[in-house]
Each structure stands twice: as structure tokens, then as C-alpha cells.
XYZ file of N, CA and C in Angstrom:
864
model
N -83.466 112.846 -139.483
C -83.479 111.593 -140.223
C -84.546 110.655 -139.703
N -84.671 110.664 -138.353
C -85.697 109.805 -137.766
C -87.095 110.278 -138.149
N -87.247 111.614 -138.211
C -88.555 112.143 -138.605
C -88.870 111.809 -140.045
N -87.844 111.895 -140.918
C -88.069 111.530 -142.311
C -88.421 110.056 -142.448
N -87.729 109.217 -141.655
C -88.028 107.792 -141.711
C -89.417 107.482 -141.218
N -89.839 108.197 -140.169
C -91.181 107.950 -139.636
C -92.260 108.391 -140.614
N -92.032 109.545 -141.294
C -93.007 110.009 -142.280
C -93.088 109.073 -143.467
N -91.924 108.574 -143.910
C -91.933 107.624 -145.024
C -92.613 106.323 -144.621
N -92.325 105.867 -143.389
C -92.977 104.648 -142.925
C -94.473 104.822 -142.795
N -94.898 106.023 -142.317
C -96.334 106.279 -142.211
C -97.009 106.330 -143.558
N -96.343 106.951 -144.554
C -96.932 107.011 -145.894
C -97.023 105.629 -146.521
N -95.987 104.794 -146.278
C -96.015 103.428 -146.815
C -97.142 102.630 -146.190
N -97.279 102.767 -144.828
C -98.358 102.054 -144.143
C -99.722 102.535 -144.615
N -99.842 103.860 -144.843
C -101.107 104.395 -145.334
C -101.414 103.865 -146.724
N -100.356 103.782 -147.572
C -100.561 103.261 -148.922
C -100.940 101.788 -148.887
N -100.271 101.040 -147.984
C -100.589 99.617 -147.870
C -102.029 99.426 -147.390
N -102.400 100.202 -146.380
C -103.761 100.097 -145.863
C -104.778 100.476 -146.930
N -104.475 101.520 -147.710
C -105.394 101.973 -148.750
C -105.558 100.913 -149.837
N -104.459 100.302 -150.231
C -104.536 99.252 -151.248
C -105.240 98.009 -150.713
N -105.024 97.726 -149.434
C -105.716 96.585 -148.835
C -107.216 96.818 -148.783
N -107.590 98.030 -148.382
C -109.011 98.371 -148.343
C -109.616 98.314 -149.741
N -108.872 98.838 -150.719
C -109.369 98.807 -152.094
C -109.532 97.378 -152.599
N -108.612 96.507 -152.217
C -108.724 95.101 -152.620
C -109.938 94.447 -151.986
N -110.142 94.720 -150.696
C -111.323 94.166 -150.024
C -112.613 94.698 -150.630
N -112.640 95.989 -150.906
C -113.820 96.568 -151.552
C -114.036 95.955 -152.934
N -112.924 95.728 -153.649
C -113.031 95.099 -154.962
C -113.634 93.715 -154.899
N -113.260 92.930 -153.896
C -113.831 91.589 -153.765
C -115.297 91.640 -153.357
N -115.691 92.654 -152.591
C -117.127 92.814 -152.310
C -117.899 93.130 -153.586
N -117.281 93.909 -154.469
C -117.912 94.197 -155.761
C -118.029 92.923 -156.590
N -116.997 92.076 -156.551
C -117.037 90.810 -157.294
C -118.162 89.924 -156.771
N -118.262 89.811 -155.440
C -119.330 88.999 -154.865
C -120.698 89.601 -155.155
N -120.773 90.911 -155.108
C -122.034 91.583 -155.428
C -122.400 91.375 -156.890
N -121.391 91.461 -157.776
C -121.647 91.232 -159.190
C -122.017 89.802 -159.498
N -121.505 88.863 -158.697
C -121.818 87.453 -158.923
C -123.254 87.115 -158.600
N -123.910 87.929 -157.780
C -125.287 87.642 -157.362
C -126.260 88.781 -157.647
N -125.800 89.872 -158.248
C -126.662 91.048 -158.393
C -127.839 90.828 -159.321
N -127.701 89.897 -160.277
C -128.793 89.662 -161.216
C -129.762 88.577 -160.737
N -129.438 87.905 -159.644
C -130.323 86.852 -159.136
C -131.713 87.393 -158.761
N -131.812 88.545 -158.082
C -133.156 89.074 -157.783
C -133.971 89.364 -159.038
N -133.309 89.867 -160.088
C -134.030 90.137 -161.329
C -134.503 88.843 -161.993
N -133.642 87.830 -162.025
C -134.025 86.541 -162.601
C -135.168 85.925 -161.802
N -135.090 85.990 -160.482
C -136.146 85.442 -159.630
C -137.463 86.177 -159.835
N -137.399 87.486 -159.999
C -138.620 88.268 -160.190
C -139.285 87.939 -161.517
N -138.488 87.741 -162.569
C -139.053 87.373 -163.876
C -139.704 86.000 -163.811
N -139.023 85.029 -163.173
C -139.577 83.681 -163.075
C -140.841 83.654 -162.222
N -140.873 84.451 -161.163
C -142.037 84.478 -160.290
C -143.235 85.110 -160.989
N -143.010 86.202 -161.698
C -144.095 86.886 -162.402
C -144.410 86.259 -163.743
N -143.493 85.406 -164.250
C -143.629 84.829 -165.590
C -143.833 85.919 -166.632
N -143.079 86.986 -166.453
C -143.189 88.137 -167.352
C -141.908 88.946 -167.264
N -141.491 89.498 -168.415
C -140.343 90.395 -168.488
C -140.783 91.788 -168.911
N -142.019 92.121 -168.577
C -142.594 93.395 -168.988
C -141.816 94.557 -168.380
N -141.543 95.564 -169.203
C -140.880 96.776 -168.738
C -139.375 96.768 -168.827
N -138.759 95.622 -169.164
C -137.304 95.550 -169.244
C -136.823 95.925 -170.639
N -135.721 96.645 -170.694
C -135.190 97.135 -171.963
C -134.193 96.126 -172.539
N -134.500 95.606 -173.722
C -133.563 94.694 -174.388
C -132.302 95.427 -174.828
N -132.434 96.712 -175.142
C -131.259 97.502 -175.559
C -130.242 97.594 -174.438
N -130.705 97.844 -173.222
C -129.784 97.983 -172.094
C -129.018 96.682 -171.842
N -129.721 95.555 -171.814
C -129.054 94.287 -171.516
C -128.153 93.839 -172.669
N -128.530 94.166 -173.896
C -127.664 93.824 -175.033
C -126.345 94.582 -174.963
N -126.418 95.872 -174.681
C -125.194 96.678 -174.546
C -124.342 96.160 -173.396
N -124.989 95.781 -172.303
C -124.234 95.293 -171.149
C -123.480 94.002 -171.472
N -124.119 93.081 -172.191
C -123.473 91.796 -172.492
C -122.195 92.009 -173.286
N -122.282 92.772 -174.374
C -121.095 93.002 -175.209
C -120.020 93.786 -174.455
N -120.453 94.820 -173.733
C -119.485 95.659 -173.028
C -118.769 94.888 -171.922
N -119.519 94.110 -171.164
C -118.907 93.382 -170.050
C -117.870 92.370 -170.536
N -118.178 91.669 -171.654
C -117.196 90.712 -172.174
C -115.948 91.418 -172.691
N -116.125 92.565 -173.348
C -114.972 93.305 -173.864
C -114.114 93.842 -172.722
N -114.748 94.403 -171.697
C -114.002 94.947 -170.560
C -113.241 93.833 -169.844
N -113.891 92.696 -169.656
C -113.223 91.581 -168.993
C -112.006 91.113 -169.793
N -112.184 90.947 -171.104
C -111.065 90.483 -171.940
C -109.936 91.508 -171.984
N -110.292 92.785 -172.080
C -109.264 93.835 -172.141
C -108.489 93.922 -170.824
N -109.204 93.901 -169.714
C -108.529 93.976 -168.418
C -107.698 92.716 -168.158
N -108.167 91.579 -168.653
C -107.404 90.335 -168.492
C -106.038 90.442 -169.167
N -106.032 91.018 -170.381
C -104.769 91.134 -171.110
C -103.935 92.326 -170.644
N -104.568 93.336 -170.063
C -103.828 94.541 -169.638
C -103.305 94.415 -168.213
N -104.169 94.067 -167.283
C -103.792 94.030 -165.871
C -103.266 92.663 -165.464
N -103.935 91.618 -165.944
C -103.516 90.276 -165.578
C -104.297 89.733 -164.397
N -103.806 88.607 -163.901
C -104.514 87.905 -162.833
C -104.261 88.546 -161.476
N -103.164 89.304 -161.322
C -102.799 89.848 -160.022
C -103.886 90.774 -159.475
N -104.527 91.579 -160.332
C -105.569 92.501 -159.900
C -106.925 92.088 -160.480
N -107.195 90.810 -160.432
C -108.443 90.296 -160.999
C -109.662 90.773 -160.211
N -109.417 91.207 -158.982
C -110.538 91.715 -158.179
C -111.102 93.015 -158.726
N -110.398 93.655 -159.657
C -110.869 94.920 -160.230
C -111.777 94.734 -161.445
N -111.910 93.514 -161.943
C -112.706 93.344 -163.166
C -113.394 91.985 -163.292
N -113.251 91.089 -162.317
C -113.818 89.749 -162.459
C -115.348 89.770 -162.561
N -115.971 90.754 -161.926
C -117.447 90.783 -161.929
C -118.035 90.994 -163.314
N -117.239 91.553 -164.247
C -117.773 91.800 -165.588
C -118.139 90.496 -166.295
N -117.300 89.466 -166.152
C -117.628 88.172 -166.753
C -118.848 87.555 -166.097
N -118.952 87.670 -164.771
C -120.102 87.114 -164.057
C -121.391 87.853 -164.424
N -121.298 89.169 -164.583
C -122.473 89.953 -164.986
C -122.902 89.627 -166.412
N -121.940 89.393 -167.290
C -122.278 89.062 -168.677
C -123.047 87.746 -168.760
N -122.635 86.769 -167.973
C -123.336 85.475 -167.970
C -124.761 85.646 -167.447
N -124.916 86.404 -166.364
C -126.249 86.612 -165.790
C -127.149 87.421 -166.725
N -126.580 88.430 -167.380
C -127.369 89.206 -168.341
C -127.826 88.346 -169.517
N -127.012 87.386 -169.911
C -127.406 86.466 -170.980
C -128.604 85.627 -170.558
N -128.621 85.198 -169.302
C -129.774 84.453 -168.782
C -131.024 85.334 -168.775
N -130.878 86.588 -168.366
C -132.018 87.513 -168.361
C -132.537 87.740 -169.773
N -131.629 87.895 -170.724
C -132.044 88.074 -172.112
C -132.808 86.852 -172.627
N -132.342 85.650 -172.261
C -133.043 84.435 -172.671
C -134.453 84.392 -172.083
N -134.605 84.789 -170.826
C -135.933 84.829 -170.203
C -136.818 85.883 -170.854
N -136.240 87.012 -171.217
C -137.013 88.051 -171.894
C -137.528 87.549 -173.238
N -136.679 86.859 -173.991
C -137.096 86.324 -175.278
C -138.144 85.224 -175.103
N -138.016 84.441 -174.038
C -138.953 83.344 -173.812
C -140.344 83.879 -173.456
N -140.419 84.781 -172.490
C -141.713 85.270 -172.029
C -142.334 86.276 -172.993
N -141.540 86.879 -173.856
C -142.096 87.753 -174.895
C -142.464 86.997 -176.159
N -142.208 85.691 -176.175
C -142.580 84.880 -177.331
C -141.635 84.995 -178.502
N -140.371 85.352 -178.259
C -139.406 85.535 -179.348
C -138.432 84.378 -179.481
N -138.386 83.499 -178.487
C -137.292 82.529 -178.437
C -137.399 81.480 -179.532
N -138.609 81.157 -179.978
C -138.783 80.145 -181.011
C -139.046 80.769 -182.378
N -138.652 82.009 -182.549
C -138.803 82.706 -183.819
C -137.429 82.942 -184.441
N -137.440 83.450 -185.662
C -136.177 83.780 -186.323
C -135.412 84.860 -185.564
N -136.166 85.768 -184.951
C -135.537 86.837 -184.171
C -134.765 86.260 -182.992
N -135.349 85.266 -182.326
C -134.668 84.648 -181.198
C -133.436 83.878 -181.612
N -133.515 83.163 -182.729
C -132.365 82.388 -183.200
C -131.211 83.300 -183.604
N -131.532 84.366 -184.316
C -130.490 85.314 -184.729
C -129.842 85.972 -183.511
N -130.663 86.344 -182.535
C -130.125 86.987 -181.337
C -129.229 86.034 -180.557
N -129.634 84.767 -180.454
C -128.825 83.799 -179.707
C -127.474 83.581 -180.375
N -127.482 83.432 -181.691
C -126.228 83.225 -182.415
C -125.343 84.476 -182.322
N -125.945 85.647 -182.421
C -125.175 86.888 -182.359
C -124.541 87.076 -180.989
N -125.318 86.847 -179.926
C -124.784 87.020 -178.573
C -123.654 86.028 -178.305
N -123.868 84.761 -178.673
C -122.840 83.747 -178.428
C -121.581 84.007 -179.263
N -121.766 84.304 -180.565
C -120.626 84.516 -181.447
C -119.829 85.750 -181.106
N -120.513 86.867 -180.906
C -119.802 88.106 -180.608
C -119.167 88.075 -179.223
N -119.814 87.416 -178.287
C -119.209 87.286 -176.960
C -117.919 86.474 -177.030
N -117.921 85.410 -177.826
C -116.714 84.612 -177.985
C -115.607 85.403 -178.686
N -115.979 86.192 -179.701
C -114.986 87.003 -180.386
C -114.400 88.065 -179.460
N -115.234 88.617 -178.589
C -114.730 89.629 -177.654
C -113.701 89.040 -176.710
N -113.909 87.790 -176.302
C -112.976 87.171 -175.370
C -111.681 86.762 -176.071
N -111.788 86.291 -177.300
C -110.620 85.762 -177.997
C -109.992 86.741 -178.986
N -110.452 87.989 -179.034
C -109.922 88.963 -179.990
C -108.519 89.406 -179.582
N -107.673 89.850 -180.542
C -106.325 90.335 -180.210
C -106.381 91.626 -179.414
N -105.255 91.969 -178.800
C -105.207 93.105 -177.884
C -105.525 94.424 -178.591
N -104.994 94.620 -179.805
C -105.235 95.879 -180.519
C -106.724 96.085 -180.792
N -107.411 95.012 -181.166
C -108.850 95.102 -181.407
C -109.606 95.357 -180.114
N -109.183 94.684 -179.062
C -109.839 94.872 -177.772
C -109.658 96.293 -177.250
N -108.489 96.878 -177.482
C -108.239 98.235 -177.005
C -109.168 99.229 -177.674
N -109.337 99.093 -178.980
C -110.260 99.985 -179.696
C -111.710 99.729 -179.281
N -112.066 98.436 -179.177
C -113.443 98.091 -178.796
C -113.736 98.517 -177.359
N -112.722 98.427 -176.481
C -112.924 98.808 -175.087
C -113.228 100.296 -174.956
N -112.474 101.124 -175.641
C -112.727 102.561 -175.554
C -114.087 102.932 -176.126
N -114.473 102.291 -177.219
C -115.759 102.603 -177.844
C -116.922 102.124 -176.988
N -116.838 100.857 -176.547
C -117.941 100.291 -175.794
C -118.064 100.859 -174.388
N -116.954 101.263 -173.785
C -117.039 101.908 -172.472
C -117.781 103.230 -172.565
N -117.550 103.960 -173.657
C -118.279 105.210 -173.860
C -119.765 104.946 -174.055
N -120.089 103.921 -174.874
C -121.501 103.572 -175.098
C -122.121 103.009 -173.823
N -121.365 102.158 -173.122
C -121.886 101.518 -171.920
C -122.136 102.507 -170.792
N -121.463 103.642 -170.832
C -121.699 104.649 -169.813
C -123.155 105.074 -169.788
N -123.783 105.086 -170.957
C -125.185 105.495 -171.064
C -126.100 104.298 -171.336
N -125.671 103.099 -170.923
C -126.468 101.899 -171.207
C -127.789 101.882 -170.448
N -127.850 102.595 -169.320
C -129.077 102.635 -168.539
C -130.090 103.632 -169.095
N -129.654 104.478 -170.021
C -130.543 105.519 -170.538
C -131.787 104.948 -171.222
N -131.692 103.886 -172.060
C -132.924 103.329 -172.651
C -133.932 102.855 -171.612
N -133.439 102.271 -170.503
C -134.353 101.823 -169.450
C -134.982 103.006 -168.727
N -134.209 104.063 -168.503
C -134.746 105.262 -167.858
C -135.847 105.880 -168.716
N -135.590 105.978 -170.010
C -136.587 106.542 -170.932
C -137.820 105.655 -171.000
N -137.630 104.329 -171.046
C -138.761 103.407 -171.100
C -139.620 103.513 -169.843
N -138.995 103.648 -168.686
C -139.752 103.818 -167.445
C -140.546 105.111 -167.452
N -139.920 106.169 -167.958
C -140.595 107.473 -167.989
C -141.794 107.450 -168.931
N -141.629 106.824 -170.097
C -142.728 106.779 -171.057
C -143.869 105.898 -170.580
N -143.536 104.755 -169.969
C -144.567 103.828 -169.500
C -145.222 104.291 -168.208
N -144.570 105.177 -167.479
C -145.113 105.593 -166.196
C -144.986 104.537 -165.126
N -144.177 103.513 -165.378
C -143.962 102.426 -164.421
C -142.616 101.784 -164.721
N -142.169 100.940 -163.786
C -140.889 100.256 -163.954
C -141.051 98.775 -164.256
N -142.289 98.282 -164.357
C -142.516 96.891 -164.732
C -141.870 95.924 -163.762
N -141.153 94.940 -164.317
C -140.519 93.907 -163.504
C -139.075 94.248 -163.118
N -138.686 95.495 -163.252
C -137.329 95.903 -162.893
C -137.123 95.765 -161.388
N -136.037 95.105 -160.997
C -135.780 94.793 -159.592
C -134.986 95.912 -158.922
N -135.492 96.387 -157.811
C -134.788 97.430 -157.068
C -133.553 96.863 -156.369
N -133.585 95.570 -156.012
C -132.416 94.955 -155.382
C -131.261 94.886 -156.383
N -131.572 94.479 -157.610
C -130.533 94.414 -158.638
C -129.940 95.791 -158.902
N -130.791 96.804 -159.037
C -130.289 98.135 -159.336
C -129.508 98.711 -158.155
N -129.883 98.391 -156.934
C -129.139 98.870 -155.763
C -127.748 98.252 -155.722
N -127.670 96.949 -156.006
C -126.368 96.279 -156.015
C -125.497 96.791 -157.153
N -126.096 97.006 -158.331
C -125.327 97.526 -159.466
C -124.829 98.936 -159.203
N -125.653 99.761 -158.566
C -125.237 101.128 -158.256
C -124.123 101.141 -157.214
N -124.210 100.239 -156.239
C -123.120 100.126 -155.262
C -121.811 99.740 -155.953
N -121.890 98.803 -156.885
C -120.677 98.391 -157.607
C -120.055 99.561 -158.359
N -120.894 100.393 -158.964
C -120.369 101.542 -159.708
C -119.690 102.545 -158.770
N -120.328 102.826 -157.636
C -119.721 103.749 -156.669
C -118.420 103.173 -156.100
N -118.428 101.867 -155.805
C -117.228 101.253 -155.240
C -116.081 101.232 -156.244
N -116.408 101.056 -157.518
C -115.366 101.024 -158.545
C -114.689 102.383 -158.723
N -115.365 103.454 -158.354
C -114.710 104.758 -158.387
C -113.517 104.765 -157.428
N -113.731 104.208 -156.241
C -112.664 104.157 -155.240
C -111.559 103.185 -155.633
N -111.925 101.966 -156.065
C -110.891 100.979 -156.411
C -110.084 101.407 -157.628
N -110.730 102.056 -158.592
C -110.001 102.549 -159.766
C -109.045 103.662 -159.383
N -109.486 104.518 -158.475
C -108.632 105.621 -158.042
C -107.381 105.126 -157.332
N -107.488 104.010 -156.629
C -106.362 103.508 -155.846
C -105.510 102.519 -156.637
N -106.143 101.608 -157.382
C -105.426 100.468 -157.950
C -105.130 100.563 -159.441
N -105.839 101.385 -160.165
C -105.684 101.434 -161.630
C -104.902 102.683 -162.001
N -103.957 102.534 -162.900
C -103.155 103.667 -163.366
C -103.424 104.009 -164.828
N -103.737 102.991 -165.648
C -103.965 103.218 -167.066
C -105.411 103.676 -167.287
N -105.575 104.795 -167.995
C -106.909 105.333 -168.330
C -107.757 105.549 -167.071
N -107.111 106.011 -166.015
C -107.823 106.136 -164.740
C -108.947 107.160 -164.806
N -108.660 108.351 -165.308
C -109.672 109.414 -165.330
C -110.872 109.044 -166.199
N -110.579 108.406 -167.317
C -111.657 108.007 -168.216
C -112.564 106.974 -167.544
N -111.975 106.007 -166.861
C -112.770 104.962 -166.203
C -113.585 105.547 -165.057
N -112.992 106.451 -164.288
C -113.719 107.077 -163.172
C -114.900 107.888 -163.685
N -114.697 108.612 -164.782
C -115.803 109.383 -165.360
C -116.951 108.471 -165.795
N -116.614 107.331 -166.374
C -117.650 106.374 -166.789
C -118.426 105.853 -165.587
N -117.720 105.541 -164.506
C -118.389 105.022 -163.313
C -119.259 106.087 -162.642
N -118.842 107.333 -162.722
C -119.663 108.416 -162.159
C -120.993 108.517 -162.901
N -120.940 108.424 -164.226
C -122.171 108.502 -165.017
C -123.073 107.301 -164.749
N -122.496 106.088 -164.726
C -123.313 104.901 -164.473
C -123.905 104.922 -163.063
N -123.187 105.460 -162.096
C -123.734 105.590 -160.739
C -124.930 106.541 -160.720
N -124.823 107.626 -161.478
C -125.931 108.577 -161.551
C -127.146 107.948 -162.223
N -126.906 107.211 -163.310
C -128.008 106.542 -163.998
C -128.670 105.493 -163.104
N -127.850 104.721 -162.390
C -128.410 103.726 -161.486
C -129.229 104.356 -160.374
N -128.746 105.452 -159.819
C -129.511 106.157 -158.782
C -130.829 106.688 -159.337
N -130.809 107.129 -160.584
C -132.041 107.611 -161.212
C -133.067 106.492 -161.338
N -132.630 105.284 -161.717
C -133.560 104.169 -161.855
C -134.099 103.712 -160.498
N -133.270 103.770 -159.474
C -133.763 103.446 -158.130
C -134.851 104.434 -157.723
N -134.642 105.705 -158.022
C -135.657 106.726 -157.734
C -136.944 106.454 -158.518
N -136.815 106.021 -159.772
C -137.998 105.705 -160.566
C -138.754 104.506 -160.000
N -138.023 103.484 -159.555
C -138.684 102.309 -158.978
C -139.458 102.691 -157.722
N -138.894 103.582 -156.900
C -139.546 103.987 -155.657
C -140.769 104.855 -155.941
N -140.638 105.796 -156.854
C -141.722 106.754 -157.108
C -142.804 106.212 -158.038
N -142.397 105.496 -159.091
C -143.374 104.997 -160.054
C -143.945 103.642 -159.651
N -143.070 102.715 -159.262
C -143.523 101.393 -158.874
C -143.757 100.498 -160.078
N -143.951 99.198 -159.846
C -144.155 98.268 -160.971
C -145.466 98.460 -161.691
N -146.515 98.914 -160.963
C -147.819 99.101 -161.599
C -148.050 100.514 -162.061
N -147.115 101.408 -161.795
C -147.239 102.774 -162.286
C -148.075 103.657 -161.394
N -147.517 104.061 -160.237
C -148.257 104.948 -159.353
C -148.530 106.280 -160.012
N -147.530 106.750 -160.782
C -147.729 108.026 -161.461
C -148.849 107.966 -162.466
N -148.905 106.879 -163.253
C -149.974 106.739 -164.236
C -151.309 106.543 -163.557
N -151.334 105.817 -162.404
C -152.586 105.629 -161.683
C -153.118 106.949 -161.158
N -152.221 107.794 -160.653
C -152.657 109.101 -160.173
C -153.208 109.944 -161.314
N -152.559 109.854 -162.468
C -153.056 110.612 -163.618
C -154.431 110.110 -164.043
N -154.600 108.761 -164.049
C -155.901 108.214 -164.405
C -156.975 108.632 -163.411
N -156.621 108.623 -162.102
C -157.593 109.033 -161.090
C -157.995 110.488 -161.277
N -157.004 111.332 -161.594
C -157.312 112.747 -161.827
C -158.230 112.921 -163.031
N -157.938 112.153 -164.113
C -158.792 112.248 -165.294
C -160.200 111.772 -165.007
N -160.338 110.691 -164.216
C -161.662 110.159 -163.922
C -162.468 111.132 -163.075
N -161.795 111.788 -162.087
C -162.505 112.769 -161.273
C -162.944 113.964 -162.113
N -162.074 114.358 -163.052
C -162.471 115.467 -163.926
C -163.648 115.091 -164.803
N -163.637 113.880 -165.355
C -164.741 113.438 -166.202
C -166.026 113.312 -165.406
N -165.909 112.820 -164.138
C -167.091 112.731 -163.291
C -167.647 114.111 -162.999
N -166.758 115.072 -162.766
C -167.219 116.429 -162.511
C -167.947 117.030 -163.697
N -167.415 116.830 -164.899
C -168.084 117.347 -166.087
C -169.415 116.647 -166.323
N -169.481 115.329 -166.039
C -170.740 114.602 -166.208
C -171.798 115.103 -165.244
N -171.407 115.344 -163.989
C -172.370 115.840 -163.008
C -172.855 117.230 -163.370
N -171.928 118.076 -163.894
C -172.347 119.411 -164.319
C -173.341 119.355 -165.464
N -173.066 118.470 -166.444
C -173.981 118.351 -167.585
C -175.340 117.829 -167.143
N -175.334 116.888 -166.188
C -176.610 116.371 -165.695
C -177.396 117.439 -164.969
N -176.712 118.244 -164.134
C -177.406 119.303 -163.396
C -177.973 120.356 -164.331
N -177.229 120.710 -165.369
C -177.737 121.697 -166.323
C -178.931 121.159 -167.094
N -178.880 119.860 -167.442
C -180.024 119.275 -168.148
C -181.252 119.225 -167.255
N -181.042 118.965 -165.951
C -182.182 118.963 -165.035
C -182.773 120.354 -164.893
N -181.898 121.355 -164.765
C -182.386 122.727 -164.629
C -183.166 123.159 -165.859
N -182.644 122.848 -167.027
C -183.351 123.214 -168.256
C -184.672 122.482 -168.361
N -184.655 121.218 -167.910
C -185.897 120.446 -167.968
C -186.942 120.986 -167.015
N -186.538 121.394 -165.805
C -187.489 121.952 -164.843
C -188.014 123.296 -165.300
N -187.178 124.094 -165.975
C -187.641 125.393 -166.467
C -188.627 125.247 -167.601
N -188.488 124.244 -168.408
C -189.394 124.070 -169.554
C -190.622 123.251 -169.213
N -190.753 122.759 -167.966
C -191.910 121.926 -167.600
C -193.224 122.684 -167.691
N -193.366 123.930 -167.135
C -194.653 124.658 -167.280
C -195.050 124.879 -168.722
N -194.092 125.208 -169.586
C -194.406 125.418 -171.002
C -194.933 124.140 -171.628
N -194.311 123.038 -171.291
C -194.776 121.763 -171.847
C -196.201 121.457 -171.392
N -196.481 121.724 -170.111
C -197.834 121.466 -169.592
C -198.875 122.311 -170.320
N -198.542 123.597 -170.552
C -199.474 124.476 -171.258
C -199.746 123.981 -172.668
N -198.669 123.588 -173.353
C -198.850 123.110 -174.727
C -199.663 121.826 -174.756
N -199.463 120.963 -173.779
C -200.235 119.718 -173.720
C -201.699 120.004 -173.454
N -202.015 120.931 -172.544
C -203.401 121.281 -172.261
C -204.081 121.914 -173.466
N -203.335 122.763 -174.186
C -203.924 123.386 -175.386
C -204.230 122.334 -176.437
N -203.353 121.380 -176.595
C -203.599 120.328 -177.579
C -204.783 119.477 -177.180
N -204.931 119.203 -175.886
C -206.092 118.419 -175.449
C -207.390 119.178 -175.665
N -207.399 120.466 -175.431
C -208.621 121.270 -175.640
C -209.017 121.297 -177.104
N -208.010 121.364 -177.986
C -208.329 121.378 -179.409
C -208.872 120.031 -179.872
N -208.333 118.956 -179.290
C -208.787 117.643 -179.711
C -210.183 117.302 -179.197
N -210.651 117.903 -178.059
C -211.968 117.583 -177.529
C -213.067 118.202 -178.406
N -214.156 117.453 -178.770
C -215.266 118.007 -179.592
C -216.149 118.932 -178.771
N -216.805 119.836 -179.445
C -217.686 120.787 -178.753
C -218.914 120.071 -178.221
N -219.306 120.343 -176.976
C -220.457 119.705 -176.348
C -221.767 120.317 -176.879
N -222.778 119.482 -177.180
C -224.096 120.019 -177.663
C -224.816 120.756 -176.549
N -225.449 121.884 -176.902
C -226.168 122.681 -175.897
C -227.520 122.044 -175.592
N -227.854 122.060 -174.375
C -229.158 121.496 -173.959
C -230.283 122.447 -174.326
N -231.548 121.968 -174.558
C -232.679 122.846 -174.923
C -233.030 123.828 -173.837
N -232.754 123.500 -172.601
C -233.125 124.401 -171.502
C -232.300 125.667 -171.581
N -231.009 125.489 -171.832
C -230.143 126.665 -171.888
C -230.481 127.540 -173.076
N -230.871 126.938 -174.247
C -231.239 127.747 -175.419
C -232.513 128.525 -175.180
N -233.552 127.955 -174.506
C -234.796 128.673 -174.217
C -234.560 129.853 -173.278
N -233.763 129.614 -172.250
C -233.495 130.703 -171.292
C -232.806 131.865 -171.965
N -231.936 131.559 -172.902
C -231.214 132.629 -173.602
C -232.169 133.405 -174.535
N -233.100 132.694 -175.193
C -234.037 133.374 -176.110
C -234.974 134.282 -175.321
N -235.491 133.873 -174.134
C -236.357 134.705 -173.303
C -235.645 135.966 -172.866
N -234.397 135.791 -172.481
C -233.660 136.972 -172.036
C -233.486 137.979 -173.159
N -233.397 137.513 -174.389
C -233.266 138.430 -175.516
C -234.570 139.174 -175.772
N -235.774 138.477 -175.664
C -237.059 139.132 -175.886
C -237.309 140.208 -174.848
N -237.008 139.897 -173.611
C -237.224 140.893 -172.557
C -236.318 142.103 -172.759
């Protein structure tokens, strides 16, 4: 009986410790989510450019984060707010990034900017205030779409050969949040646990891929620069070969040109008149 009591007490203590650790990890994710977009915002303001950033990725994130926050608010409640509070903070920061993207791309004072602002504000409000049944359907749909939200940015980086103004600090913090949420979901969440963990695994992989792209490609495109350097060396090599062949052909044809020039000069020169002395000497030699 004492052994059974000790094993039960040990399992309870282990469960308590595990939940405590998960709660602490969850709050680190919340703090990380509250500041993860600051490096990206600072980088855009410093460069005065949003070049290389995908509007599709940030648009999907804004809608998805508001829906997830509203759904978790109505499903889990305030007791486990550490498992989802960062979604609201990320949505606000992504909205600021979208506004900067529209401003520096010259869209903010156009019809496109006005429509986008009204759509983001209106749909975000509807996501927060929508009934539970609507949120449940929207949550399942948007979580599936949001799992691949980084894919447009990955493709854009690959096509451009660079990562533009994409911040490696932001992506590192976001990837940490995704990895940490795998652990907190496994310990603290019971509803739709496997589905949520699968989504976080995919987003962690996508985030790691973008970090790899930032390191290898860089903001100015190291890969594209290497390709340009290779093309320039190849073009220089072909130019030098063509020049050498033209020189060789020119040197080979130089004697022929000289001969033709001398022949033309001889034809153009008039015949010299013979002197009387030479004609007399020739006539005497004939008589003899």
C-alpha cells in the first residue's frame, strides 16, 4: 500500500511539475509573441522599404490569429490563456507590418489600400465577435490554411534569390513559438490535440526553412550574386576567346593584304620613260 501511495504521489508530482513547466513555457511564448514582430517593424522603418515581404503570408496570419484567439477564448477560457494569448498580440503586430508594407509600396493612399484596411478591420472584428459555431468551422479551415502560411514567402524568396527585408530575429522567435507550442499543446490541451500538434510541426518546419534561406541567400541575394558572377566570368571568357581568334585571323591575313597593296601600288604607278642612252646601247648590241 505504501508503494502504491508513493507511486501515485510521484506520478502526481510529475504531472504537476510537467504542467508547471508547460505553463512557464507558454508564458515565454506569450512574451516572445508580444515582441517577435518588433525586429521586422524596426527593419522596415530603418530601410524605408518592405521589399521581399509576402502580403499573402501576413494576410493569412492576421485572419488566422484572430480566429484562433477568439475560438480558444470561448473554448478554453481565461484559465489557460497562456496557451493562446500570443495570437492576439501577433495579429496586432502583423496589422502594423501590413500597414507599413502598403505605405512603402505606395498602396496606402490608393483604392487598394482603402479596401484592404476596411477588409482587415471588418473581418478581424467579425472573427472576434462571431458565434461559437461559426468560429469552430472557421478555426478548422483557417488552421489548415495557416499551416502553410509561410509557403508564399518561401516561394518568393526562392524565386527572387534573396530574402529582402525579412528579419531573421522575427523568424527565429516565431519558429521557437511553434516548437514550444508542440510541448504545451501536448501537456495542456485535450481538444483537437493531434490536429494542433500536426499544424505546429508543419509551421516549425516552414519557419526553419525560412531561417535557412535568410542565412544562405541573404537580403541582397548571395545566390543570385554568385550566379551573376559566374555568368560574367563566362561572358568574359567567350569575349577573350573571340578577341584571340580575331587577332590570329588578322595576323594570318596580314601578308596577303601587304601583297595585294603592293600589287595595287605597282599598277597605279605610270611607266618611267627610257633614257636615250639606254636605247642606243640596246640598238648597238643588236647590230653586233
